[in-house]
PDB file of C-alpha atoms in Angstrom:
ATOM      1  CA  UNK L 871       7.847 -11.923 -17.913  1.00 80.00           C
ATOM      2  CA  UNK L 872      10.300 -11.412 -15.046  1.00 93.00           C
ATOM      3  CA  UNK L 873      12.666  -8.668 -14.245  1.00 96.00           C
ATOM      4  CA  UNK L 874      16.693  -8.439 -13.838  1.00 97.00           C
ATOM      5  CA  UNK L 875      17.051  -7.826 -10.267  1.00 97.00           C
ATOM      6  CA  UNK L 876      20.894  -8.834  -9.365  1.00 97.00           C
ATOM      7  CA  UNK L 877      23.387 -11.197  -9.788  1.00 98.00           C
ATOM      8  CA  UNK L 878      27.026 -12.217  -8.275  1.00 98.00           C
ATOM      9  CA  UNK L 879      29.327 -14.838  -9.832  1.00 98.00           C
ATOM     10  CA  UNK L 880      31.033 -17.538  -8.002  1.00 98.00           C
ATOM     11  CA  UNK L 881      34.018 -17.399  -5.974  1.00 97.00           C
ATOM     12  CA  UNK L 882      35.996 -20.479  -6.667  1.00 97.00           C
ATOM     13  CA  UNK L 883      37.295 -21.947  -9.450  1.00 95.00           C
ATOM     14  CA  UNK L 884      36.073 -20.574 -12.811  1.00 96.00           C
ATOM     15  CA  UNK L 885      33.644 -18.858 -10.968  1.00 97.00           C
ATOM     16  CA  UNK L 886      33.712 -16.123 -13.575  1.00 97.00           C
ATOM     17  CA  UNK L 887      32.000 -18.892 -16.122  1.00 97.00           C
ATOM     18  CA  UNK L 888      29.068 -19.296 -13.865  1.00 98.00           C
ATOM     19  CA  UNK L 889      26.794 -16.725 -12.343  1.00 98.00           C
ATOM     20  CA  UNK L 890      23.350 -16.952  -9.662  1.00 98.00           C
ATOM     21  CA  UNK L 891      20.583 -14.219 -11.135  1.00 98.00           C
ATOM     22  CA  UNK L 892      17.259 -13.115  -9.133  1.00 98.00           C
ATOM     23  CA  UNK L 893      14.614 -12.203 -11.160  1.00 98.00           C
ATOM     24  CA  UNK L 894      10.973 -11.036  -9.740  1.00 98.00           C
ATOM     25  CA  UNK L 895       7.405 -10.387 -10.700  1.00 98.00           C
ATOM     26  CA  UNK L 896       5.114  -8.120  -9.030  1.00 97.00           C
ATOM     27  CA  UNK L 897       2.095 -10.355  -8.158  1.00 97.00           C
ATOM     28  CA  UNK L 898      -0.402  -8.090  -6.574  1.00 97.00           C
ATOM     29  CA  UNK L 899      -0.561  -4.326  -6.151  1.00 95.00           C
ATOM     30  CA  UNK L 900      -3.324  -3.856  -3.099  1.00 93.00           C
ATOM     31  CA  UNK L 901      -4.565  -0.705  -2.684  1.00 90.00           C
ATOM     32  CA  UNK L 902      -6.889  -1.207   0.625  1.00 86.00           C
ATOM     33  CA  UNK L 903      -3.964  -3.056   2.218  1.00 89.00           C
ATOM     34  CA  UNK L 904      -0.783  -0.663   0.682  1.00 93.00           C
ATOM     35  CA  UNK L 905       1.357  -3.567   0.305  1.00 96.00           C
ATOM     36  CA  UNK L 906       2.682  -5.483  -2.906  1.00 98.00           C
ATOM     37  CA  UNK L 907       3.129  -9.206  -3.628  1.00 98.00           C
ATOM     38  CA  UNK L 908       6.574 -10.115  -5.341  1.00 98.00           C
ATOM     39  CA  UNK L 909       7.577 -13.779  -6.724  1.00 98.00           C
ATOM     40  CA  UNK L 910      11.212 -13.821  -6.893  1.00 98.00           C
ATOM     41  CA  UNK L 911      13.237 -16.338  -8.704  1.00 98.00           C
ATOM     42  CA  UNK L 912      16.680 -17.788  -8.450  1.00 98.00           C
ATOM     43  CA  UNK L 913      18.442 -18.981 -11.387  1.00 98.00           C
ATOM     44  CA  UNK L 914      21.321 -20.616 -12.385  1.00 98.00           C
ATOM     45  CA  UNK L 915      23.535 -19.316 -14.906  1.00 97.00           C
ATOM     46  CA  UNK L 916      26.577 -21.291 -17.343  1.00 97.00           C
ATOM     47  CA  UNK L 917      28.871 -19.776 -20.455  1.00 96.00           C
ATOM     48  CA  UNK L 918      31.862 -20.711 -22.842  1.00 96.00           C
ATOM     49  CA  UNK L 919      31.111 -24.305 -22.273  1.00 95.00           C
ATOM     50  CA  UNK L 920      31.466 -24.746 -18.571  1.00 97.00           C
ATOM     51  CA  UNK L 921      29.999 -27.072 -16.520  1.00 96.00           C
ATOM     52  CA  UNK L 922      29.692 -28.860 -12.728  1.00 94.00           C
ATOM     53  CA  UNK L 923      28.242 -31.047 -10.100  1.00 96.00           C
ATOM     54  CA  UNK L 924      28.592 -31.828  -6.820  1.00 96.00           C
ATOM     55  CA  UNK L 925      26.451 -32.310  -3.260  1.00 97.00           C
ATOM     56  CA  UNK L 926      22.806 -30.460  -2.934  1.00 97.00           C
ATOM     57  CA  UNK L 927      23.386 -26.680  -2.868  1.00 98.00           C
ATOM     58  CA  UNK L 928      20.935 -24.541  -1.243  1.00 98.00           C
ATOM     59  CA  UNK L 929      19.907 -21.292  -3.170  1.00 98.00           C
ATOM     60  CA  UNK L 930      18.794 -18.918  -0.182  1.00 98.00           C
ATOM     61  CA  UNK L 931      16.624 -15.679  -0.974  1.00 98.00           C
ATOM     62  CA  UNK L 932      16.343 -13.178   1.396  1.00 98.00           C
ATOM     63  CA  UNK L 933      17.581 -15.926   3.771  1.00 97.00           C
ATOM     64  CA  UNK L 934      15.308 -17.904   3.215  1.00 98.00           C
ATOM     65  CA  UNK L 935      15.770 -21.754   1.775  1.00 98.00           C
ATOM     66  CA  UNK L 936      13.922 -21.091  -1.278  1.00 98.00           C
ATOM     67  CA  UNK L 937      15.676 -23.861  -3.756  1.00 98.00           C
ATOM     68  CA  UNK L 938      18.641 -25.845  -4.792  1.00 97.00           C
ATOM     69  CA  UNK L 939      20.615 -27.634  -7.564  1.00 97.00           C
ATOM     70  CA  UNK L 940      23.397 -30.714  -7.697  1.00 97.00           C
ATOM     71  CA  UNK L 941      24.833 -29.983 -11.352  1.00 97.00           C
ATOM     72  CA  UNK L 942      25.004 -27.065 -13.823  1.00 97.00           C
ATOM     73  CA  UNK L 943      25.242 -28.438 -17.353  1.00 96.00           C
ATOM     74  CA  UNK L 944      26.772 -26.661 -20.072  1.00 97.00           C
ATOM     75  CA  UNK L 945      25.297 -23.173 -20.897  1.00 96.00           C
ATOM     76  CA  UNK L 946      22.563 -23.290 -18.798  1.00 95.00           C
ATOM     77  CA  UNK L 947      20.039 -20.972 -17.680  1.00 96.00           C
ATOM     78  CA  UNK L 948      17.377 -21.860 -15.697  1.00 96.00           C
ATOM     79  CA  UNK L 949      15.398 -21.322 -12.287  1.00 98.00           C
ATOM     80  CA  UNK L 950      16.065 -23.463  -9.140  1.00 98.00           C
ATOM     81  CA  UNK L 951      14.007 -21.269  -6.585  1.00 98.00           C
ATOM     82  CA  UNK L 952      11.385 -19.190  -6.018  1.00 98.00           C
ATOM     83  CA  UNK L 953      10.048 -17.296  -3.285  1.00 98.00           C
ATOM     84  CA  UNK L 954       7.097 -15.090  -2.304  1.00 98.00           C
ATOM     85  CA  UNK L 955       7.101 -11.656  -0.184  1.00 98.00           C
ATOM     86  CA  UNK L 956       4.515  -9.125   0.626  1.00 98.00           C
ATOM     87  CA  UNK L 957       6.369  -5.440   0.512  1.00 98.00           C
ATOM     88  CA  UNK L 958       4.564  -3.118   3.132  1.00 97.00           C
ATOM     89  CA  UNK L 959       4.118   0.465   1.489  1.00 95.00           C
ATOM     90  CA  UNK L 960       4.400   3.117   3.841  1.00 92.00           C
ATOM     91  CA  UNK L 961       2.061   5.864   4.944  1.00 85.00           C
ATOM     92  CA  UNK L 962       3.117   8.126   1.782  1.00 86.00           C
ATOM     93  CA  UNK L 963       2.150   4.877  -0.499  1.00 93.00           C
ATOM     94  CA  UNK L 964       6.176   4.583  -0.968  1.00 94.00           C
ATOM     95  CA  UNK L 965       7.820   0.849  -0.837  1.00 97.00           C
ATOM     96  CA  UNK L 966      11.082  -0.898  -1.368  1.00 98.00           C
ATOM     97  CA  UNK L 967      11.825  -4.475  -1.813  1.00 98.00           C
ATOM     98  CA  UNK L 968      14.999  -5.324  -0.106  1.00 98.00           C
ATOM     99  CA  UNK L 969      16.649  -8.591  -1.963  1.00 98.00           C
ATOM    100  CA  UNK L 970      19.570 -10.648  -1.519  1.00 98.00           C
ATOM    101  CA  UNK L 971      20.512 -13.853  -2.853  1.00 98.00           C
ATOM    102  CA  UNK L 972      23.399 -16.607  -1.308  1.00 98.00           C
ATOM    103  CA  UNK L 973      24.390 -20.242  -2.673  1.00 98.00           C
ATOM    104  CA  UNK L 974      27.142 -22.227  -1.412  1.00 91.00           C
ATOM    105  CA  UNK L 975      27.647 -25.022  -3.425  1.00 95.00           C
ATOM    106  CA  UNK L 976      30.346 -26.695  -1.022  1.00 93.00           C
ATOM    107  CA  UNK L 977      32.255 -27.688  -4.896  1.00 96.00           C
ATOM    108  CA  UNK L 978      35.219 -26.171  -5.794  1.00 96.00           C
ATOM    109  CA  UNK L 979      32.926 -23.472  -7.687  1.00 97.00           C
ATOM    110  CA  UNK L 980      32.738 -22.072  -4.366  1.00 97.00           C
ATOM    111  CA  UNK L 981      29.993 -19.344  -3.219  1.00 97.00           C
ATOM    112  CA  UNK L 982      27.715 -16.750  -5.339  1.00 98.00           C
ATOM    113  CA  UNK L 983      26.312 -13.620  -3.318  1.00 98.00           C
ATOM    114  CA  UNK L 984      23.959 -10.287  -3.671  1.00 98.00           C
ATOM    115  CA  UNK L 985      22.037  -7.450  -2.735  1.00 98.00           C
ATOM    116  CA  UNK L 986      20.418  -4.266  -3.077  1.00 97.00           C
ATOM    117  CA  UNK L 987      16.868  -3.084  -3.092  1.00 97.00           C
ATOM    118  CA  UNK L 988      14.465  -1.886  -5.335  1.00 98.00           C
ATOM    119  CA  UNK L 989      11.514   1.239  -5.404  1.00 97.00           C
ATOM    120  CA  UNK L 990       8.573  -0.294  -6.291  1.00 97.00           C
ATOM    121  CA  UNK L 991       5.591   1.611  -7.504  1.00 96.00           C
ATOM    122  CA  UNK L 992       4.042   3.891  -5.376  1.00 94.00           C
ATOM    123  CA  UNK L 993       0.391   3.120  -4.287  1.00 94.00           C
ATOM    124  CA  UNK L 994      -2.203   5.371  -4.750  1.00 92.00           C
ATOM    125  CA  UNK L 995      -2.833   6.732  -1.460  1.00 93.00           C
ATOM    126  CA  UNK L 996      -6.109   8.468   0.880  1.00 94.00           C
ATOM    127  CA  UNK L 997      -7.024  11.537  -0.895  1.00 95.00           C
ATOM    128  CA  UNK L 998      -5.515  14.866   0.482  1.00 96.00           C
ATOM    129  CA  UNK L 999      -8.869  17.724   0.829  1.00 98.00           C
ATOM    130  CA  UNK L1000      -8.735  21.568   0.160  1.00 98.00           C
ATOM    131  CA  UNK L1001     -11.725  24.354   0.072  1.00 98.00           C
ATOM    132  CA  UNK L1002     -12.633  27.320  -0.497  1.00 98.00           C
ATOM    133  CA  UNK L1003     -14.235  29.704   1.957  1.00 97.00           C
ATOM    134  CA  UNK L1004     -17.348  31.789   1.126  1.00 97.00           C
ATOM    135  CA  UNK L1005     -19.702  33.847   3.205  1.00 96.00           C
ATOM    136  CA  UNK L1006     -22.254  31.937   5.874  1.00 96.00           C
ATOM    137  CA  UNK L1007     -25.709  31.109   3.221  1.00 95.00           C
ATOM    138  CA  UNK L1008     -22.894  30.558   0.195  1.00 96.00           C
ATOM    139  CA  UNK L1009     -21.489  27.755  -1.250  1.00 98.00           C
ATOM    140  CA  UNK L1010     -17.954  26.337  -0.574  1.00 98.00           C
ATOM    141  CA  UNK L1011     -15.764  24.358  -3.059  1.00 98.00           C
ATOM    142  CA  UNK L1012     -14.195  21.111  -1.932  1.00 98.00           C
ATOM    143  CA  UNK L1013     -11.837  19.720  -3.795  1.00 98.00           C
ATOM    144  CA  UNK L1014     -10.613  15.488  -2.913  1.00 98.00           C
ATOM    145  CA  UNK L1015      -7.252  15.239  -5.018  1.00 96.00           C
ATOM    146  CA  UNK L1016      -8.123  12.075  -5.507  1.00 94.00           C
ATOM    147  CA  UNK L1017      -4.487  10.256  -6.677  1.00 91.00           C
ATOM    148  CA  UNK L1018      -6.732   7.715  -8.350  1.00 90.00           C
ATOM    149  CA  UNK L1019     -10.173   8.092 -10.415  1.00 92.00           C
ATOM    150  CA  UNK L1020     -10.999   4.718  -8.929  1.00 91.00           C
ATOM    151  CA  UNK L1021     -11.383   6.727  -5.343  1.00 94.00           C
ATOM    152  CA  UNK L1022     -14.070   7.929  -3.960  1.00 97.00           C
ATOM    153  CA  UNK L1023     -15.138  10.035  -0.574  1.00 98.00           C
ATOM    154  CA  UNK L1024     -17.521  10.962   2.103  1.00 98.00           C
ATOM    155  CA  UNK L1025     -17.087  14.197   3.125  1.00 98.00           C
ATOM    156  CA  UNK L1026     -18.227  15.763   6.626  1.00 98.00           C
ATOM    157  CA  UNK L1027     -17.644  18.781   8.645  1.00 98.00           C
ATOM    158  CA  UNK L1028     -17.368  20.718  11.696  1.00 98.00           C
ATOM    159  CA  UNK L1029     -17.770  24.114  12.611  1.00 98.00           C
ATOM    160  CA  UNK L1030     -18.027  24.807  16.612  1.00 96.00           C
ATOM    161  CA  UNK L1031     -20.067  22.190  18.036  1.00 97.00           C
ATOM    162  CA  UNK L1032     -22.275  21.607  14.469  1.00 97.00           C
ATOM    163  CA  UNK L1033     -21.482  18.958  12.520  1.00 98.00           C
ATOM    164  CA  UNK L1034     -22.655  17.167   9.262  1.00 98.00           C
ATOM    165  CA  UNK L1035     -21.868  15.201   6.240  1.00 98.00           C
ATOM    166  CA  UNK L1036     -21.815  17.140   2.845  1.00 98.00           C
ATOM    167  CA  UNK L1037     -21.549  14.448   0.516  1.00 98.00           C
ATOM    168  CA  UNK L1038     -21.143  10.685  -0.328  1.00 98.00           C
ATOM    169  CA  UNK L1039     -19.654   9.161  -3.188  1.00 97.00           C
ATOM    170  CA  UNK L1040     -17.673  12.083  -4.255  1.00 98.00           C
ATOM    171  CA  UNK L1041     -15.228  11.590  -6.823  1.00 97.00           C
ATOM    172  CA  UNK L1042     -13.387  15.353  -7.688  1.00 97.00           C
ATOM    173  CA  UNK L1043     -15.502  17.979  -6.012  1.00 98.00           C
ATOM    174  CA  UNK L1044     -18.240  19.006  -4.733  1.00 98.00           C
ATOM    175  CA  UNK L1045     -20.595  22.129  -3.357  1.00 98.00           C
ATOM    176  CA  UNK L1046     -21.225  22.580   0.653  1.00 98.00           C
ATOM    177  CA  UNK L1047     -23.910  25.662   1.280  1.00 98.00           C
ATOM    178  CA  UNK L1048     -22.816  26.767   4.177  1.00 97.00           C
ATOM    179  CA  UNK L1049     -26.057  26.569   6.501  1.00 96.00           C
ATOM    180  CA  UNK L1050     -27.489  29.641   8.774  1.00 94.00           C
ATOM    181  CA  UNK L1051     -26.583  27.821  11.787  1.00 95.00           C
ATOM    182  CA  UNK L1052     -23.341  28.656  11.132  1.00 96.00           C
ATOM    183  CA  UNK L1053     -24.137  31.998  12.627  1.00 95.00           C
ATOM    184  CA  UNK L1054     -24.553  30.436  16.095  1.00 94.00           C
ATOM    185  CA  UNK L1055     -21.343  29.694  16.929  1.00 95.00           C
ATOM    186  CA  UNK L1056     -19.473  33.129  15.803  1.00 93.00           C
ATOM    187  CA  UNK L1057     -22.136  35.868  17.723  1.00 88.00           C
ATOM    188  CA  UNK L1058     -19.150  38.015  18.093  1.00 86.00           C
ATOM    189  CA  UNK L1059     -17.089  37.160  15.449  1.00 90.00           C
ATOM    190  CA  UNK L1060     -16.724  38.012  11.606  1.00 91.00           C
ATOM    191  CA  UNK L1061     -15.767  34.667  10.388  1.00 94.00           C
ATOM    192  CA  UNK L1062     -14.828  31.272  11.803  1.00 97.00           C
ATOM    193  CA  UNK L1063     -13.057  28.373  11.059  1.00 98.00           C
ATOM    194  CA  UNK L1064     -14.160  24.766   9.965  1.00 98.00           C
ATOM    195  CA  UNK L1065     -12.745  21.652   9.391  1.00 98.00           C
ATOM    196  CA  UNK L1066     -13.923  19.253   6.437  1.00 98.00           C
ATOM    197  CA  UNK L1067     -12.909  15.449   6.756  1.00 98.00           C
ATOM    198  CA  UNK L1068     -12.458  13.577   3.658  1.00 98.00           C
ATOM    199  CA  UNK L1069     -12.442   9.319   3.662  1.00 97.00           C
ATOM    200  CA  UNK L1070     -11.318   7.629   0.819  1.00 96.00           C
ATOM    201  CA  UNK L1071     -12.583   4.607  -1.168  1.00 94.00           C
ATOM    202  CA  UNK L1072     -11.472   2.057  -3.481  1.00 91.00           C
ATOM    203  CA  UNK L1073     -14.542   0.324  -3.755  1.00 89.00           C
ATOM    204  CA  UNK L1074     -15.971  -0.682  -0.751  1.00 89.00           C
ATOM    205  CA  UNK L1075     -12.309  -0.515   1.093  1.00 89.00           C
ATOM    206  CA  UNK L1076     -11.203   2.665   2.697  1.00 91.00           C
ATOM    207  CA  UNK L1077      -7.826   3.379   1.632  1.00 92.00           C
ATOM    208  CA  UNK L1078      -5.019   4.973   4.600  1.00 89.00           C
ATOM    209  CA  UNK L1079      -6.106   7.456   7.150  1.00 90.00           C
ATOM    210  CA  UNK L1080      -9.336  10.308   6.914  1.00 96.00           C
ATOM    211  CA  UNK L1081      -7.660  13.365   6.233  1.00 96.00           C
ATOM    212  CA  UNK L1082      -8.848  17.071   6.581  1.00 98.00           C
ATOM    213  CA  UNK L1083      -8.451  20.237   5.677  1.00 98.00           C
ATOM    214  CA  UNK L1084      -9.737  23.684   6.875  1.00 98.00           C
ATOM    215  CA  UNK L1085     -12.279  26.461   5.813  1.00 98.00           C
ATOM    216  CA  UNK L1086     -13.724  29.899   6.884  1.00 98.00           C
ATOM    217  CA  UNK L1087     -16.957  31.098   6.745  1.00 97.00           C
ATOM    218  CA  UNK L1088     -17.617  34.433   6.950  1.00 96.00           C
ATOM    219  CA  UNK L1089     -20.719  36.590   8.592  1.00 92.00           C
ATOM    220  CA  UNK L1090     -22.302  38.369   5.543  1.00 84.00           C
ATOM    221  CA  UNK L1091     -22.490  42.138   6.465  1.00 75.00           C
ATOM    222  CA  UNK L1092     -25.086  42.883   4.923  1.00 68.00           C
ATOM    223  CA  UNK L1093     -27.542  39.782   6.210  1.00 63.00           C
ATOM    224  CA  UNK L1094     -26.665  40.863   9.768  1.00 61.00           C
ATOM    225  CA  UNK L1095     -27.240  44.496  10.089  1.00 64.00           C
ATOM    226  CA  UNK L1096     -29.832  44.873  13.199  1.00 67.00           C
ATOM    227  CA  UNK L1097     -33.401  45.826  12.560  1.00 59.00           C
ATOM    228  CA  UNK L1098     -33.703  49.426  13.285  1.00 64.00           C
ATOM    229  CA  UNK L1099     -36.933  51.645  13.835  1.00 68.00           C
ATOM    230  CA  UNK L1100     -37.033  54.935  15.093  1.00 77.00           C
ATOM    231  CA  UNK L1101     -40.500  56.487  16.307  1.00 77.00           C
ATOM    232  CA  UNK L1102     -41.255  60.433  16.562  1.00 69.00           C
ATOM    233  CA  UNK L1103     -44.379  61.219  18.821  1.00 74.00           C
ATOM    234  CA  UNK L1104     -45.499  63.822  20.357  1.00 65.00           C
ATOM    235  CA  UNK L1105     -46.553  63.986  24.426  1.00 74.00           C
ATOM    236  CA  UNK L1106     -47.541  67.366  25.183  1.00 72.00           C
ATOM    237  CA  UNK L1107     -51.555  66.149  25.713  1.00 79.00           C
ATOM    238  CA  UNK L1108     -52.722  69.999  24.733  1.00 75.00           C
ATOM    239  CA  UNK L1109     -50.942  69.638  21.162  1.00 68.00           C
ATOM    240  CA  UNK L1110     -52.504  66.057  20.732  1.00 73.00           C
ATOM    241  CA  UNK L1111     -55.479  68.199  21.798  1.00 76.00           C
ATOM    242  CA  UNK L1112     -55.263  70.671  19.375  1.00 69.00           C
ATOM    243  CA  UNK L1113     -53.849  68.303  16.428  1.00 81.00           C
ATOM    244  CA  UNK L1114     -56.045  65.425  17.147  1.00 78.00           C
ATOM    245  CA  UNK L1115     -52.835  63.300  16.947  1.00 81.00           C
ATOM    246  CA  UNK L1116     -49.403  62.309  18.552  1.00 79.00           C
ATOM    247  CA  UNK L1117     -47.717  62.097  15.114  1.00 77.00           C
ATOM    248  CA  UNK L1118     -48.345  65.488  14.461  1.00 75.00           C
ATOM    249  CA  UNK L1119     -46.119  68.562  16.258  1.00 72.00           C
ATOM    250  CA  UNK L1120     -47.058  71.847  16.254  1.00 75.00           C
ATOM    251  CA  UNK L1121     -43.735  74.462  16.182  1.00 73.00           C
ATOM    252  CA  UNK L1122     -42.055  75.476  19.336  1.00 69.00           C
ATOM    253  CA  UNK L1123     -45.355  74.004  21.196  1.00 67.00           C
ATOM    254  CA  UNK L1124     -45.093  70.512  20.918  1.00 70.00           C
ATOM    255  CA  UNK L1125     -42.875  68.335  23.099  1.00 76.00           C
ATOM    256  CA  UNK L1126     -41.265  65.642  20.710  1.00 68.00           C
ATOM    257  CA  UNK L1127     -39.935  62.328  21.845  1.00 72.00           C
ATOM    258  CA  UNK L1128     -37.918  60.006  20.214  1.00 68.00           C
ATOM    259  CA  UNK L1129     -38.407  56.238  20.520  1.00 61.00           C
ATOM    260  CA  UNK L1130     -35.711  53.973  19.194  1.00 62.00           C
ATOM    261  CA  UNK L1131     -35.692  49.960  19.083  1.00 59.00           C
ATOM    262  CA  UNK L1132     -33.306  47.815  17.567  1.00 59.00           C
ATOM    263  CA  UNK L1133     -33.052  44.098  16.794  1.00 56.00           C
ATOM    264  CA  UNK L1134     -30.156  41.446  16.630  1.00 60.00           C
ATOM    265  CA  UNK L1135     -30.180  38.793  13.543  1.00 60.00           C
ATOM    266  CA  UNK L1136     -28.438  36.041  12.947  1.00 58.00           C
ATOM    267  CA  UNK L1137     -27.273  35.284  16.526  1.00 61.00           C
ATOM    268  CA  UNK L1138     -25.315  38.732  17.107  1.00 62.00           C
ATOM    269  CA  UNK L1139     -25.913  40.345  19.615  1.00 61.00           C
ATOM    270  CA  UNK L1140     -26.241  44.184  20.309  1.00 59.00           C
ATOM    271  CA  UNK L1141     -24.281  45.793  22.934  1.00 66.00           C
ATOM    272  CA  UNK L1142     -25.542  49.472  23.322  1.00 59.00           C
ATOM    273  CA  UNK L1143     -28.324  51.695  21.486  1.00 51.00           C
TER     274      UNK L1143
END
C-alpha cells in the first residue's frame, strides 16, 4: 500500500476544497547496485461537495509529465500519474528521494505545488574488517562486521612483500595462523605490521569497495633466541699427553681454550659474539 509523501492545495478559487497528494512505493531495494526503485503516484483530491472541469491539466512529478486530468467530480480521490525513479545510495549506503509535485489546471482552480525529500532506508553496505594481533606461528582473529548475515567475504593479506588469502566464504570470523615466513621480512625488528583486505558478497555480487584493516605480528622471543654452544679444550699437547685427552685439564698445567659458536633462527641475524 502506498505512503503519504506531500501535498499542496490549489491556489484559485476554492482551492482550499481541492488538494494534489504524492504517494510512493519502494519497488526494489538493490544491494549489489546501492540504489532503490520508487513508484510515485499523483492523485487528485475533492471535499464538502466540490467539484470542476476544464482543459487537460498536466500533473508533473519531479518535472516530469507523469499524468493529467480534465474534471474532478465530487469527493474524489484518485490517481492520475505515476512515475518511476531509481534513488542512488551513497558510499555510506545512505539515500534520499527528493520529490516535488506541480499541476496547473489553467481553470479558475488555479495551481497546486510541493516538495521536500525523504531518507530512505539505508542499504546494507561492504563489510568494515578488524583483527587481532598475536605472535608470528599464532593465530589471529578477524572479525568482517558484516551489516548483513546475507554477506559474505574473502579475506587476504599482506605483510612486506608476502601475500595470501586466509579465507573464502567467511561470514563473521575467522582464524589466520600467522605463517613462519613472516619472520623474513622483520630480521631486525620485534613485530611488524600487516594489512588484511576484506571483499564483500551478497551472493555472487560484490557489494561497495574492499576494505582493510591492519594487524601486528610479533617475533616470539623465545622461538628466536640463537643457538649457542660453547666448547672447553685443552691445547697444551704434553697435558693431552699425559691425560690421553683434550677435554680433560690438568691444574695450573693445562692451557684451556674456549670455543664459542652461535647461530641465527628465524631470519635474525647476529651482530657480534
Amino acid at each position: 500500500m502506498a505512503t503519504f509523501l506531500g501535498y499542496s492545495n490549489f491556489n484559485g478559487k476554492n482551492g482550499s476544497k481541492f488538494s494534489a497528494d504524492l504517494l510512493y512505493d519502494i519497488l526494489e531495494q538493490n544491494i549489489a547496485g546501492n540504489y532503490h526503485r520508487v513508484r510515485l503516484y499523483g492523485y487528485i483530491r475533492s471535499w464538502d461537495g466540490y467539484s470542476g472541469s476544464g482543459s487537460y491539466a498536466p500533473f508533473y512529478i519531479n518535472g516530469q509529465n507523469a499524468g493529467g486530468f480534465s474534471s474532478i467530480s465530487a469527493n474524489q480521490y484518485s490517481q492520475v500519474a505515476v512515475l518511476d525513479v531509481t534513488v542512488q545510495h551513497d558510499d555510506a549506503g545512505k539515500g534520499v528521494l527528493n520529490w516535488s509535485l506541480f499541476v496547473d489546471t489553467s481553470w479558475t482552480l488555479g495551481d497546486a505545488s510541493a516538495s521536500g525529500s525523504l531518507e530512505l532506508p539505508t542499504i546494507p553496505r561492504a563489510s568494515q574488517p578488524t583483527a587481532t594481533s598475536a605472535n608470528i606461528g599464532d593465530a589471529i582473529t578477524i572479525y568482517t562486521n558484516r551489516k548483513s548475515p546475507l554477506f559474505t567475504h574473502t579475506i587476504t593479506w599482506t605483510f612486506g612483500s608476502l601475500s595470501g588469502t586466509v579465507a573464502t566464504g567467511v561470514g563473521d570470523s575467522c582464524l589466520f595462523q600467522l605463517p613462519e615466513s613472516l619472520y623474513s621480512q622483520i630480521p631486525n625488528s620485534q613485530f611488524g605490521t600487516g594489512v588484511i583486505y576484506c571483499e564483500t558478497y551478497n551472493g555472487g555480487a560484490k557489494v561497495g569497495n574492499t576494505l582493510a584493516c591492519n594487524f601486528n605480528a610479533y617475533a616470539n622471543q623465545s622461538a628466536c633466541l640463537p643457538n649457542v654452544s660453547i666448547e672447553v679444550k685443552d691445547i697444551n699437547e704434553s697435558a693431552i699427553a699425559l691425560t690421553g685427552s683434550n677435554q680433560k685439564l690438568i691444574k695450573f698445567f693445562s692451557n684451556a681454550q674456549v670455543d664459542f659458536s652461535s647461530s641465527a633462527k628465524n631470519y635474525a641475524s647476529i651482530t657480534a659474539n
